[in-house]
Coordinates of C-alpha atoms in Angstrom, one line a residue:
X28 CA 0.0 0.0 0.0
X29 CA 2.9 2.3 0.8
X30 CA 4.7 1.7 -2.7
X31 CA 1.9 3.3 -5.2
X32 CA 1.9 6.3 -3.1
X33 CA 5.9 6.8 -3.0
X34 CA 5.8 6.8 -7.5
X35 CA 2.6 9.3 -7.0
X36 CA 3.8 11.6 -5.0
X37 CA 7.6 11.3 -7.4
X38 CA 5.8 11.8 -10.5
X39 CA 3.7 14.4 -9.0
X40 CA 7.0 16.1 -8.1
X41 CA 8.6 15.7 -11.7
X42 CA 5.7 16.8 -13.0
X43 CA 6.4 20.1 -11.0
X44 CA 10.1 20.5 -11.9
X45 CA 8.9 20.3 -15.5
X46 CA 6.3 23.1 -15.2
X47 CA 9.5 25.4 -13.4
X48 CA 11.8 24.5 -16.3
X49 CA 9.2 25.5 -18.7
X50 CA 8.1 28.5 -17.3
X51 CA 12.0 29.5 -16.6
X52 CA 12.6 29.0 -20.5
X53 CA 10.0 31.5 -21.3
X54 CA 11.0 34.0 -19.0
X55 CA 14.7 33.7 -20.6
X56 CA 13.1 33.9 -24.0
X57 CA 11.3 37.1 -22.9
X58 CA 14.0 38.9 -21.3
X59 CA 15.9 38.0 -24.3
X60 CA 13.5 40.0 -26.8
X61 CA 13.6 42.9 -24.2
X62 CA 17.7 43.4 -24.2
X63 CA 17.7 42.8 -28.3
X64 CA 15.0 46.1 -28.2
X65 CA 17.4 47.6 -25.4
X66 CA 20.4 47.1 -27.7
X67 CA 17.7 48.8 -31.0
X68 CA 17.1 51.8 -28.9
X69 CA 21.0 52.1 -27.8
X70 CA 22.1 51.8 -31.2
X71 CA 22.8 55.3 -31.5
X72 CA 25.2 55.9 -28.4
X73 CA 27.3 58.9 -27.9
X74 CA 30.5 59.3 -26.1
X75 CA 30.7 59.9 -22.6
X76 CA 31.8 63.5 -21.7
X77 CA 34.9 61.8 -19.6
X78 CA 36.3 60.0 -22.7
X79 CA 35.8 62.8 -25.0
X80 CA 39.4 64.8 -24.3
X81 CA 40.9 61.0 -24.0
X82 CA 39.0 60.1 -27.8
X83 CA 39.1 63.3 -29.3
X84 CA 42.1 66.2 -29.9
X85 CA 41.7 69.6 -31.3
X86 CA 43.6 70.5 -34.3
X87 CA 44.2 73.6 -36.6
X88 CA 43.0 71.4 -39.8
X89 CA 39.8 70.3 -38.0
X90 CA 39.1 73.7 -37.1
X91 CA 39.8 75.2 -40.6
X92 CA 37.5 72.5 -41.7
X93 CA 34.5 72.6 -39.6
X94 CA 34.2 76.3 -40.6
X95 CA 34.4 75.7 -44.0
X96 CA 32.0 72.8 -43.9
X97 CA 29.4 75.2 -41.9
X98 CA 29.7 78.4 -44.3
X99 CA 29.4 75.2 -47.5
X100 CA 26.2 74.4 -45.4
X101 CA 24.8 76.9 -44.9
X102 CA 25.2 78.3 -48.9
X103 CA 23.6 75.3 -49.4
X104 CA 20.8 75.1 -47.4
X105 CA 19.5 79.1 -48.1
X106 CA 20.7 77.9 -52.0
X107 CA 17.7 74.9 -52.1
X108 CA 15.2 76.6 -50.0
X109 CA 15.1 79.3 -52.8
X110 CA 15.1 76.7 -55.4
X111 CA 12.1 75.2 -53.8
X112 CA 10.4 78.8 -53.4
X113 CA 11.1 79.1 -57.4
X114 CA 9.1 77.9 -60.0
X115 CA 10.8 75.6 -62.3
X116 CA 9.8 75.2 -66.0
X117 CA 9.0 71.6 -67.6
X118 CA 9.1 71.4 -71.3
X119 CA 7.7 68.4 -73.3
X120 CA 7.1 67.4 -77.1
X121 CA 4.6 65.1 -78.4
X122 CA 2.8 64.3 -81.9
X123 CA -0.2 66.2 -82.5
X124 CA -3.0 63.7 -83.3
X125 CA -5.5 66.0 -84.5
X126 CA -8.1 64.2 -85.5
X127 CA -9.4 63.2 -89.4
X128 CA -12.3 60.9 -88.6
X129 CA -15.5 62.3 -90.1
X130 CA -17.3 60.6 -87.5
X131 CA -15.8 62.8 -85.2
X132 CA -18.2 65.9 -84.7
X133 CA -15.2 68.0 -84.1
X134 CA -13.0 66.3 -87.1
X135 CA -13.9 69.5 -89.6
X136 CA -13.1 72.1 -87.1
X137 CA -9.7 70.1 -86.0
X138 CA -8.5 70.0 -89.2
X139 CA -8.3 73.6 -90.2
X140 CA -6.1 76.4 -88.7
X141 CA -7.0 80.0 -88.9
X142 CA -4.5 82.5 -90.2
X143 CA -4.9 86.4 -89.4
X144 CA -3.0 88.8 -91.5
X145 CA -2.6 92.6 -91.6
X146 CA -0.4 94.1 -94.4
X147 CA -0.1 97.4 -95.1
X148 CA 1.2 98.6 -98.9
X149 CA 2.1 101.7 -99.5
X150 CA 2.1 101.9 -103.1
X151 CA 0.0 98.7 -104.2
X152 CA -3.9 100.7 -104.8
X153 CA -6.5 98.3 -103.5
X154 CA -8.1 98.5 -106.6
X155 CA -6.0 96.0 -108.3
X156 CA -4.4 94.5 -105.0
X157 CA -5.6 90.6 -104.8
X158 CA -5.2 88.2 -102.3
X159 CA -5.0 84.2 -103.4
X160 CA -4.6 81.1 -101.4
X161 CA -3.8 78.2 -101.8
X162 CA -2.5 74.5 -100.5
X163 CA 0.1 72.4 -101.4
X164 CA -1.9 70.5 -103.9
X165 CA -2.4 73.3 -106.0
X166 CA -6.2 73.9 -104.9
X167 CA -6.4 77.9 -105.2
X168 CA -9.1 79.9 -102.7
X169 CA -8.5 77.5 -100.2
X170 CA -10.1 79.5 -97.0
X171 CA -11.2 82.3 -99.2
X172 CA -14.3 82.3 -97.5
X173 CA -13.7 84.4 -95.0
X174 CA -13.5 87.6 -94.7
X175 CA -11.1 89.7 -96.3
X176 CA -11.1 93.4 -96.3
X177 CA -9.0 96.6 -97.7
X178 CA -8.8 100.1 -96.3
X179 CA -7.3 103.2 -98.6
X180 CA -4.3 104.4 -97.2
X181 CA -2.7 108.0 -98.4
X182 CA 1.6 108.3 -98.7
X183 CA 1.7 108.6 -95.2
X184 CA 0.4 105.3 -94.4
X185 CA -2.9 107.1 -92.6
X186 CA -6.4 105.1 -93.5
X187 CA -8.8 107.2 -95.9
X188 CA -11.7 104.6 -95.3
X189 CA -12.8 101.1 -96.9
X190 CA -12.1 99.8 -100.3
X191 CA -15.4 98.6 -101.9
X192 CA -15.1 96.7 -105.5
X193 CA -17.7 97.0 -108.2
X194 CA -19.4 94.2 -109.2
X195 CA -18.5 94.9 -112.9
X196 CA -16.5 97.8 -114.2
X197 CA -18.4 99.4 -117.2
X198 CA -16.6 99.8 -120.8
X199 CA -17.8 101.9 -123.4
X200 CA -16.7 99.4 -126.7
X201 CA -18.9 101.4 -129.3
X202 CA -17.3 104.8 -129.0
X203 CA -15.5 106.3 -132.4
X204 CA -13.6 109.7 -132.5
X205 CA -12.8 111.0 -136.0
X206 CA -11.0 114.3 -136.4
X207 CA -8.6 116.6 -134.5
X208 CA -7.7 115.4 -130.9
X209 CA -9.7 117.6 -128.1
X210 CA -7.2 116.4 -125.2
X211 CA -3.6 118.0 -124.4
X212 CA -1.0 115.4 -125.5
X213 CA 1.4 117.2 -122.7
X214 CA 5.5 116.0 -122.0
X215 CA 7.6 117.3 -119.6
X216 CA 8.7 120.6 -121.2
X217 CA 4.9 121.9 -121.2
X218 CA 3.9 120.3 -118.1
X219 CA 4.2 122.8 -115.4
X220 CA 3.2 126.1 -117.9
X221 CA -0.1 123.7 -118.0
X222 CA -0.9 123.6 -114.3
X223 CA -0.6 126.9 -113.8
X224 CA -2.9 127.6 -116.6
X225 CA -5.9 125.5 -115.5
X226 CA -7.9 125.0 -112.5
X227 CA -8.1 121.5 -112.4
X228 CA -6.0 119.3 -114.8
X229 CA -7.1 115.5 -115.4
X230 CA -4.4 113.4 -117.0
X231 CA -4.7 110.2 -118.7
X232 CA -1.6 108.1 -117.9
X233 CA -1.2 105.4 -121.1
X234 CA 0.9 103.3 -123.2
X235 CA 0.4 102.8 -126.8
X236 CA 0.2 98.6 -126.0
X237 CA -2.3 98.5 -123.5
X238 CA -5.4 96.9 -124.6
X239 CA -7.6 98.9 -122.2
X240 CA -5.9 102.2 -122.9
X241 CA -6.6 101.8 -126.6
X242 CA -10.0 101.5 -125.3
X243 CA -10.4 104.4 -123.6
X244 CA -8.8 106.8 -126.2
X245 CA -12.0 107.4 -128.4
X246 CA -13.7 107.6 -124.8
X247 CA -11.3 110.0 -123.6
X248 CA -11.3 112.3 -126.5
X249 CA -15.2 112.4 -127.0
X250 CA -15.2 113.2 -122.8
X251 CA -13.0 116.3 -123.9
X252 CA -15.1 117.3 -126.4
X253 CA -18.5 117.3 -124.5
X254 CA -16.3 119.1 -121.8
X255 CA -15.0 122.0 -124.0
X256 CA -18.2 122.4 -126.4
X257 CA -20.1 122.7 -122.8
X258 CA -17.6 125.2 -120.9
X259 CA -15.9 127.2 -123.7
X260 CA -15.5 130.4 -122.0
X261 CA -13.6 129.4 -118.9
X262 CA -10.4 127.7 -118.2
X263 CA -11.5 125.8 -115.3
X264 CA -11.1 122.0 -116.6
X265 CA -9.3 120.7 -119.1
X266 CA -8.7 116.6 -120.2
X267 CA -4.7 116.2 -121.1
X268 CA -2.9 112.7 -121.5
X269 CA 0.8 111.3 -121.1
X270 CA 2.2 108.9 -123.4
X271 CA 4.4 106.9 -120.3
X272 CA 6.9 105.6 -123.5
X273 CA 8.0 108.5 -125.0
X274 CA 11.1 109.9 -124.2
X275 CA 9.7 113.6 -123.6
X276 CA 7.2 112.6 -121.0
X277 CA 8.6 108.6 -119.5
X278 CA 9.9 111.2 -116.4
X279 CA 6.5 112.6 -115.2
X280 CA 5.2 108.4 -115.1
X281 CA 8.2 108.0 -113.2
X282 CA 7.8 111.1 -110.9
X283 CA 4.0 110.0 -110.4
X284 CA 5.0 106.2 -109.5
X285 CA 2.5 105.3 -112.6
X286 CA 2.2 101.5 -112.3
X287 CA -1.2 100.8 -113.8
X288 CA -2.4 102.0 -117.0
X289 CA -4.4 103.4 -118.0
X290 CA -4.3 105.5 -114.9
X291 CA -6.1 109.1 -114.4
X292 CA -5.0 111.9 -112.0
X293 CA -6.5 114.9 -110.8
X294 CA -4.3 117.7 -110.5
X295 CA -5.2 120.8 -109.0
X296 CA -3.9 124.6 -109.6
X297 CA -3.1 124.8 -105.7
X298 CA -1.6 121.3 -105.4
X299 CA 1.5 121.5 -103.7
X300 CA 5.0 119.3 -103.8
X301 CA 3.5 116.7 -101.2
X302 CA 0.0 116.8 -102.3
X303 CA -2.0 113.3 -102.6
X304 CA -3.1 113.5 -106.4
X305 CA -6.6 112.0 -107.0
X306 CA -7.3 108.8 -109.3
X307 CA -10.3 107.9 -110.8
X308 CA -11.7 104.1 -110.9
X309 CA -15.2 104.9 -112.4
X310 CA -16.8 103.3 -115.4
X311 CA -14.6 104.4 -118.5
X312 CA -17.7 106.1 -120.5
X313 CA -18.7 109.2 -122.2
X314 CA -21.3 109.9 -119.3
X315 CA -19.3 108.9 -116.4
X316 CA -16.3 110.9 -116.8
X317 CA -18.3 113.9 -118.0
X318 CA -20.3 113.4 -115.3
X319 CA -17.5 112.9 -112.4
X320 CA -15.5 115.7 -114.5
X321 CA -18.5 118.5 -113.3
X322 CA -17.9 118.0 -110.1
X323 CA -14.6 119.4 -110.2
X324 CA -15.9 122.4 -112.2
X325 CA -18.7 123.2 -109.8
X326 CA -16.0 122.7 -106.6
X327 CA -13.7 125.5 -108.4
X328 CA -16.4 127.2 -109.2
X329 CA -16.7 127.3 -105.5
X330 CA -20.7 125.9 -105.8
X331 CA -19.9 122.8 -104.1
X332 CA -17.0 121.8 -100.9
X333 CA -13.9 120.9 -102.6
X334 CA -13.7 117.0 -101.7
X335 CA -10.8 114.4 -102.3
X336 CA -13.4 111.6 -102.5
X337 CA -15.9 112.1 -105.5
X338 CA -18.6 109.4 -106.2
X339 CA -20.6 111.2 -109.2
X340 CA -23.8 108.9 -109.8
X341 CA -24.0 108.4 -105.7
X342 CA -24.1 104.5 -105.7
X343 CA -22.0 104.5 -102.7
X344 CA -18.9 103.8 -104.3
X345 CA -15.7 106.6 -104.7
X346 CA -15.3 107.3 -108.5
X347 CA -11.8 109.3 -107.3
X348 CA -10.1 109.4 -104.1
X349 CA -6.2 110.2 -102.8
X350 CA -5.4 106.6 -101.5
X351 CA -2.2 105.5 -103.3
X352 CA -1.8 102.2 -101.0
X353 CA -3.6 99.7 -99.3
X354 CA -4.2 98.4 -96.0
X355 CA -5.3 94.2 -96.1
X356 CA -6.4 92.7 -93.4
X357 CA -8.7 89.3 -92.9
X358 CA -8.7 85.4 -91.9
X359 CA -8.3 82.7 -93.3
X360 CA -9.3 78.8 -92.4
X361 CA -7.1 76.1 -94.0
X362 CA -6.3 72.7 -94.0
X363 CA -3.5 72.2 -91.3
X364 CA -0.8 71.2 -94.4
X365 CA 2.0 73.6 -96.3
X366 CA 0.0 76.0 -98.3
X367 CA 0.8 79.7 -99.5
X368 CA -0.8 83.0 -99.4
X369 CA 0.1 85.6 -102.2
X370 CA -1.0 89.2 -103.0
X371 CA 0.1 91.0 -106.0
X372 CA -1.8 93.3 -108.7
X373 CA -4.5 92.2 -111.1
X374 CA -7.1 93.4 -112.3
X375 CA -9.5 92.9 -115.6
X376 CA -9.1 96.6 -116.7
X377 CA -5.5 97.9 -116.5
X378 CA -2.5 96.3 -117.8
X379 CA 1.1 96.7 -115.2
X380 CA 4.2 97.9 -115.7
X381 CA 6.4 95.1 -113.6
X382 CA 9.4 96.8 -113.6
X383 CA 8.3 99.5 -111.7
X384 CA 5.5 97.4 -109.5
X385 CA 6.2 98.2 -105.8
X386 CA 5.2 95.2 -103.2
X387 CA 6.9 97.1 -100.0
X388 CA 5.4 96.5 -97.3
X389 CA 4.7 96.4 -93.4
X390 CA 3.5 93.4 -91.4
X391 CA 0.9 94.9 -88.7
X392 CA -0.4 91.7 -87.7
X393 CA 0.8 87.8 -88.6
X394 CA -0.7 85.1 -86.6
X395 CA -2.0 81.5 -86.5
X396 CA -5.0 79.7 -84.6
X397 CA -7.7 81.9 -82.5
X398 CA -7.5 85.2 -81.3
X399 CA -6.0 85.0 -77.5
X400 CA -7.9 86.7 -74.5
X401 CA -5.8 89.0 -72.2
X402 CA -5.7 86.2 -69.7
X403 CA -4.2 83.9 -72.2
X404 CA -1.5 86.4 -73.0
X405 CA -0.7 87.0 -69.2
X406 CA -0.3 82.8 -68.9
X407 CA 2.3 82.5 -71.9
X408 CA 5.8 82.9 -70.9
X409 CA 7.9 85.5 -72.8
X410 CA 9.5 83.6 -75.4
X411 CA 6.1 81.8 -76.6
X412 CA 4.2 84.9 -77.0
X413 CA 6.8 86.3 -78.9
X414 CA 6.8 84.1 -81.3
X415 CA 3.0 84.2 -81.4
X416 CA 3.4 87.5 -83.7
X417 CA 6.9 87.4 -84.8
X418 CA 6.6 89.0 -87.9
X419 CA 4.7 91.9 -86.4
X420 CA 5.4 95.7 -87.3
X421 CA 8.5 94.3 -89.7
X422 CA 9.3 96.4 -92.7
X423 CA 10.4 94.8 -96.6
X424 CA 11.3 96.9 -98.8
X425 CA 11.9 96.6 -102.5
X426 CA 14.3 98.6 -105.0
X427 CA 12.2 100.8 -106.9
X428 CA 13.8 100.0 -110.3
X429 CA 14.2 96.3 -110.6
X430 CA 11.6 93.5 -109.5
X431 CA 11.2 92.0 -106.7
X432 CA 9.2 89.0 -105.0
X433 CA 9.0 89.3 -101.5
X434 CA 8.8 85.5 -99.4
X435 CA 8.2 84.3 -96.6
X436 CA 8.7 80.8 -95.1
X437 CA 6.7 80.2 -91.5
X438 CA 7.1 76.8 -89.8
X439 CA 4.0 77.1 -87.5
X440 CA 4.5 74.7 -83.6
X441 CA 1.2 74.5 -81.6
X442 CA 2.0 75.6 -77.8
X443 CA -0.1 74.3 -74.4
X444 CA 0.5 76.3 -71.9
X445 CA -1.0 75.0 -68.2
X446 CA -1.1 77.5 -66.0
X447 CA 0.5 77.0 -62.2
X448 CA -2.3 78.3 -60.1
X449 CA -5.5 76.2 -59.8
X450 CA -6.5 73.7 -62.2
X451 CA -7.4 75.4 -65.4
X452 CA -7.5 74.2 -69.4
X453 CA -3.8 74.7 -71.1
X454 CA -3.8 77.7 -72.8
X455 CA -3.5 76.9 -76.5
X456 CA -1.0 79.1 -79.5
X457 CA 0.5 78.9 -82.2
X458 CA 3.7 80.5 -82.1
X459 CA 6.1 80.2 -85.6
X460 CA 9.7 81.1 -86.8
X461 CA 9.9 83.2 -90.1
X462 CA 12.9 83.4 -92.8
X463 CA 11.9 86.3 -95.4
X464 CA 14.0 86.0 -98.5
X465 CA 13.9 89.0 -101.7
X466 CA 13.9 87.2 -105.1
X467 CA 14.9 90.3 -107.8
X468 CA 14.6 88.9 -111.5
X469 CA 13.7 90.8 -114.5
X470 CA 10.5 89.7 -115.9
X471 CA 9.3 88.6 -112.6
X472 CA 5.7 89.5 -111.4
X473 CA 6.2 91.6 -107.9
X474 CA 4.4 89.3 -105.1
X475 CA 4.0 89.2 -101.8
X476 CA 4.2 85.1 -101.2
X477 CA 4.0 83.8 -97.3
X478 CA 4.8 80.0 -97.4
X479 CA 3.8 78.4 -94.0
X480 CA 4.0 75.0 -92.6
X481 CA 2.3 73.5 -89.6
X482 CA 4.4 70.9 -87.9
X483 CA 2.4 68.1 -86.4
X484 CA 3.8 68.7 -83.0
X485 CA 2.9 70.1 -79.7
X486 CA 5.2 71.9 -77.1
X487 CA 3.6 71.8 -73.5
X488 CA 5.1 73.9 -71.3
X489 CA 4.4 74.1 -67.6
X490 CA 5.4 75.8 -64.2
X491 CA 5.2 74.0 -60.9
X492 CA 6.9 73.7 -57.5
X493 CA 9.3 71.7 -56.4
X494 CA 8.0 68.9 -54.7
X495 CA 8.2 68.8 -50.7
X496 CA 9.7 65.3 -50.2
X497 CA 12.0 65.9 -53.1
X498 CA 12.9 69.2 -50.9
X499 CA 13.3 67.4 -47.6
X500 CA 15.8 64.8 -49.5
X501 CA 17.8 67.1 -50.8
X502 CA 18.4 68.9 -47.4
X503 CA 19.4 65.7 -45.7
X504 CA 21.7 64.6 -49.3
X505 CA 23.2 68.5 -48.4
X506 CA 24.1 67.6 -44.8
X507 CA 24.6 64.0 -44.7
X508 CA 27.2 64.5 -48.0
X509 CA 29.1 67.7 -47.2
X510 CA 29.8 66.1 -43.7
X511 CA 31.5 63.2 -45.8
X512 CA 33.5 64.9 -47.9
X513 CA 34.9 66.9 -45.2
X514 CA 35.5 64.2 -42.9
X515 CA 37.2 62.5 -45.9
X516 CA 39.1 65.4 -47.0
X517 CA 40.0 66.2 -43.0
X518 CA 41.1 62.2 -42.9
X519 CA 43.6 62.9 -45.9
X520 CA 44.7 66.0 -44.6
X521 CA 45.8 64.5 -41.1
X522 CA 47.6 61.5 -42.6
X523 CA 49.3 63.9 -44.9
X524 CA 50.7 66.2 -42.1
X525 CA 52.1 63.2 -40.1
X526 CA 53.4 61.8 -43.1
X527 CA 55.8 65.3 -43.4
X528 CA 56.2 65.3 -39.6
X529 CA 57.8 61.6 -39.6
X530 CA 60.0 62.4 -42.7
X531 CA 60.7 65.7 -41.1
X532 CA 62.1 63.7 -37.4
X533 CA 63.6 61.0 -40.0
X534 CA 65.5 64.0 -41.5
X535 CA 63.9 63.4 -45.2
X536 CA 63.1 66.3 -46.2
X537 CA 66.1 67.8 -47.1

């Protein structure tokens, strides 16, 4: 009975030494996991304050160099905090896919590119000025539809008011004159004994092969008949006419910049050196230049204001007016491919003298894609609005006396500018880079020609901050690297100045 109890209470007692070896392993285990996080926390020890003068020695060189490491700190530091507070600029370049799909509601309008243009001609009348366009497959009016409008200038560039065309300039093809001529053939020896004779003077400016000077001849001369039979007892008015080939008279076309023929001039008795001279663009008939012809008569006759502007049968158009160039302005929508625009003279009623054609002329106004709001112009950075309107308020000239074609080639970039405060739509241009070239050729018809191109490209361009992290990172790349380089460069520069000091007690150096 005694013997089961003895291996109870033993294996109740093992049983118990088990349970204290178990509970002692997990109490090591634990206090194991608390010194590793002691050691974690202690990684970053310093030195005790005793051991710092035993550790540590002052030097000259260490001195030098923790200045020069704190002044190279401190640059840096101010240096990237202003380079965050700065906005930086971010430029990219991409295809532009405008789109061609004619399912597209939006494919029309994204395939054409308006063009505004302002020229001003100082010599080219807007009577015979014309304006063409075309693309590069030959296709002529391409964007003609739109509007394009002319405005009379005088010699000193100021506008005299709007250029309307007739539908259909009026020739008188039936008229005959038999007999003595009625007009004043005049050259340059009789000229000026002439003007001070008459009131009013209107010359006929012509050249024996003109096709519609040989038309209005008979016209002319029966005008000057009807004239003198009606006012014989006055001299007032008289018709005259200037043959622009003949050796005796070629200097007063020359002096009068006569371009066009036939061309007619009002010259008055009072006229001065700089006065603008008067040209008539009437119908070329009997009736009509009698007709415009009595006005003059009745303005020295002092029965009506003396006017520069004279529209005789009152149909809302200028028969005569002073304006000797002409102001072009308008837009155009084309295809977004090359294509050119050209303005030179023609006209179905006067026949050009090409050597003495002038094309000069000023570029108010050159620009591509819509008209930009102010706020649009205050988003675009310097350069990019620049080149919105490079060609603006430039001057080509031409030499009077030879020829000349005046191009331009335009290679056209679209721009997208996003502005940097709040979220707003890019602000979209079309900026361009011009070369202007003068071709001077004998026999060449004077043109204005402006070849563009539109590159298939967009430049985005956009301001932003610096971003914060990027900011914190490079404070802590400032500190973290100039504190290795110095202790690197301090290292080299210790183990250089014992290296002289041992050769130095060796007796080495010398």
């Amino acid at each position: 009975a005694a013997s089961p109890s003895l291996s109870g209470r033993f294996q109740q007692r093992v049983g118990s030494c088990a349970q204290f070896l178990l509970l002692t392993e997990h109490s090591f285990a634990h206090n194991s996991a608390i010194m590793s996080l002691a050691q974690m926390a202690l990684s970053w020890r310093k030195i005790k304050h005793d051991l710092k003068s035993e550790l540590t020695e002052a030097s000259l060189t260490g001195s030098l160099m923790s200045i020069v490491t704190g002044i190279i700190i401190i640059y840096l530091v101010f240096s990237q905090i202003a380079a965050y507070r700065t906005l930086n600029s971010e430029t990219t370049v991409a295809l532009d896919h405008f789109s061609s799909n004619n399912l597209n509601p939006r494919a029309t309008e994204d395939d054409l590119l308006q063009i505004n243009f302002n020229f001003s001609f100082p010599t080219l009348s807007c009577e015979y000025a014309s304006v063409d366009a075309m693309n590069f497959m030959g296709t002529h009016d391409a964007g003609l539809a739109a509007s394009v409008s002319k405005i009379h200038l005088d010699s000193k560039g100021r506008q005299l008011g709007p250029h309307k065309d007739r539908k259909e300039k009026q020739h008188s093809v039936d008229e005959v004159h038999e007999g003595e001529q009625k007009s004043l053939s005049l050259t340059k020896a009789d000229w000026d004994k002439t003007r001070r004779t008459y009131e009013i003077l209107l010359v006929n400016f012509y050249t024996p092969w003109c096709h519609w000077c040989q038309k209005l001849a008979p016209v002319w001369e029966q005008s000057a008949k009807a004239l003198g039979e009606k006012h014989t007892d006055d001299n007032l008015l008289v018709l005259a006419k200037v043959d622009c080939t003949a050796t005796e008279s070629e200097s007063l076309c020359i002096k009068y910049r006569i371009d066009a023929f036939p061309t007619i001039l009002v010259f008055r008795k009072d006229d001065t050196g700089t006065t603008q001279h008067e040209s008539y663009h009437g119908e070329r008939s009997v009736n009509a230049i009698t007709g415009w012809a009595e006005h003059f008569i009745a303005q020295a006759k002092k029965a009506i204001p003396a006017s520069r502007s004279v529209d005789s049968n009152k149909d809302g158009v200028a028969d005569s007016h002073n304006g000797v160039g002409c102001m072009i302005s308008g837009l155009l929508h084309v295809q977004r491919a090359p294509g050119m625009l050209k303005i030179q003279a023609a006209s179905d009623s006067h026949d050009f003298n090409w050597e003495t054609m002038d094309v000069s002329h000023v570029v108010n106004h050159l620009s591509f894609g819509p008209f930009l709001s102010e706020h649009a112009w205050s988003v675009l950075p310097a350069h990019i609005a620049a080149s919105v309107g490079a060609l603006d308020d430039k001057v080509f000239s031409s030499d009077q006396h030879i020829p000349t074609t005046h191009e331009h080639f335009v290679k056209v970039v679209r721009h997208e500018v996003t502005p940097h405060q709040g979220k707003r739509d890019p602000v979209v241009s079309y900026g361009y880079v011009a070369h202007s070239n003068n071709i001077q050729k004998a026999g060449e018809v004077p043109t204005l020609r402006l070849n563009y191109d539109i590159l298939p490209i967009v430049v985005s361009f956009e301001k932003k901050y610096q971003a914060f992290y990027h900011f914190i990172t490079q404070l802590c790349a400032i500190v973290g690297g100039v504190f290795t380089v110095a202790g690197i460069a301090a290292s080299l520069m210790d183990k250089g100045v014992q290296a002289i000091r041992k050769k130095q007690e060796l007796g080495k150096l010398g």
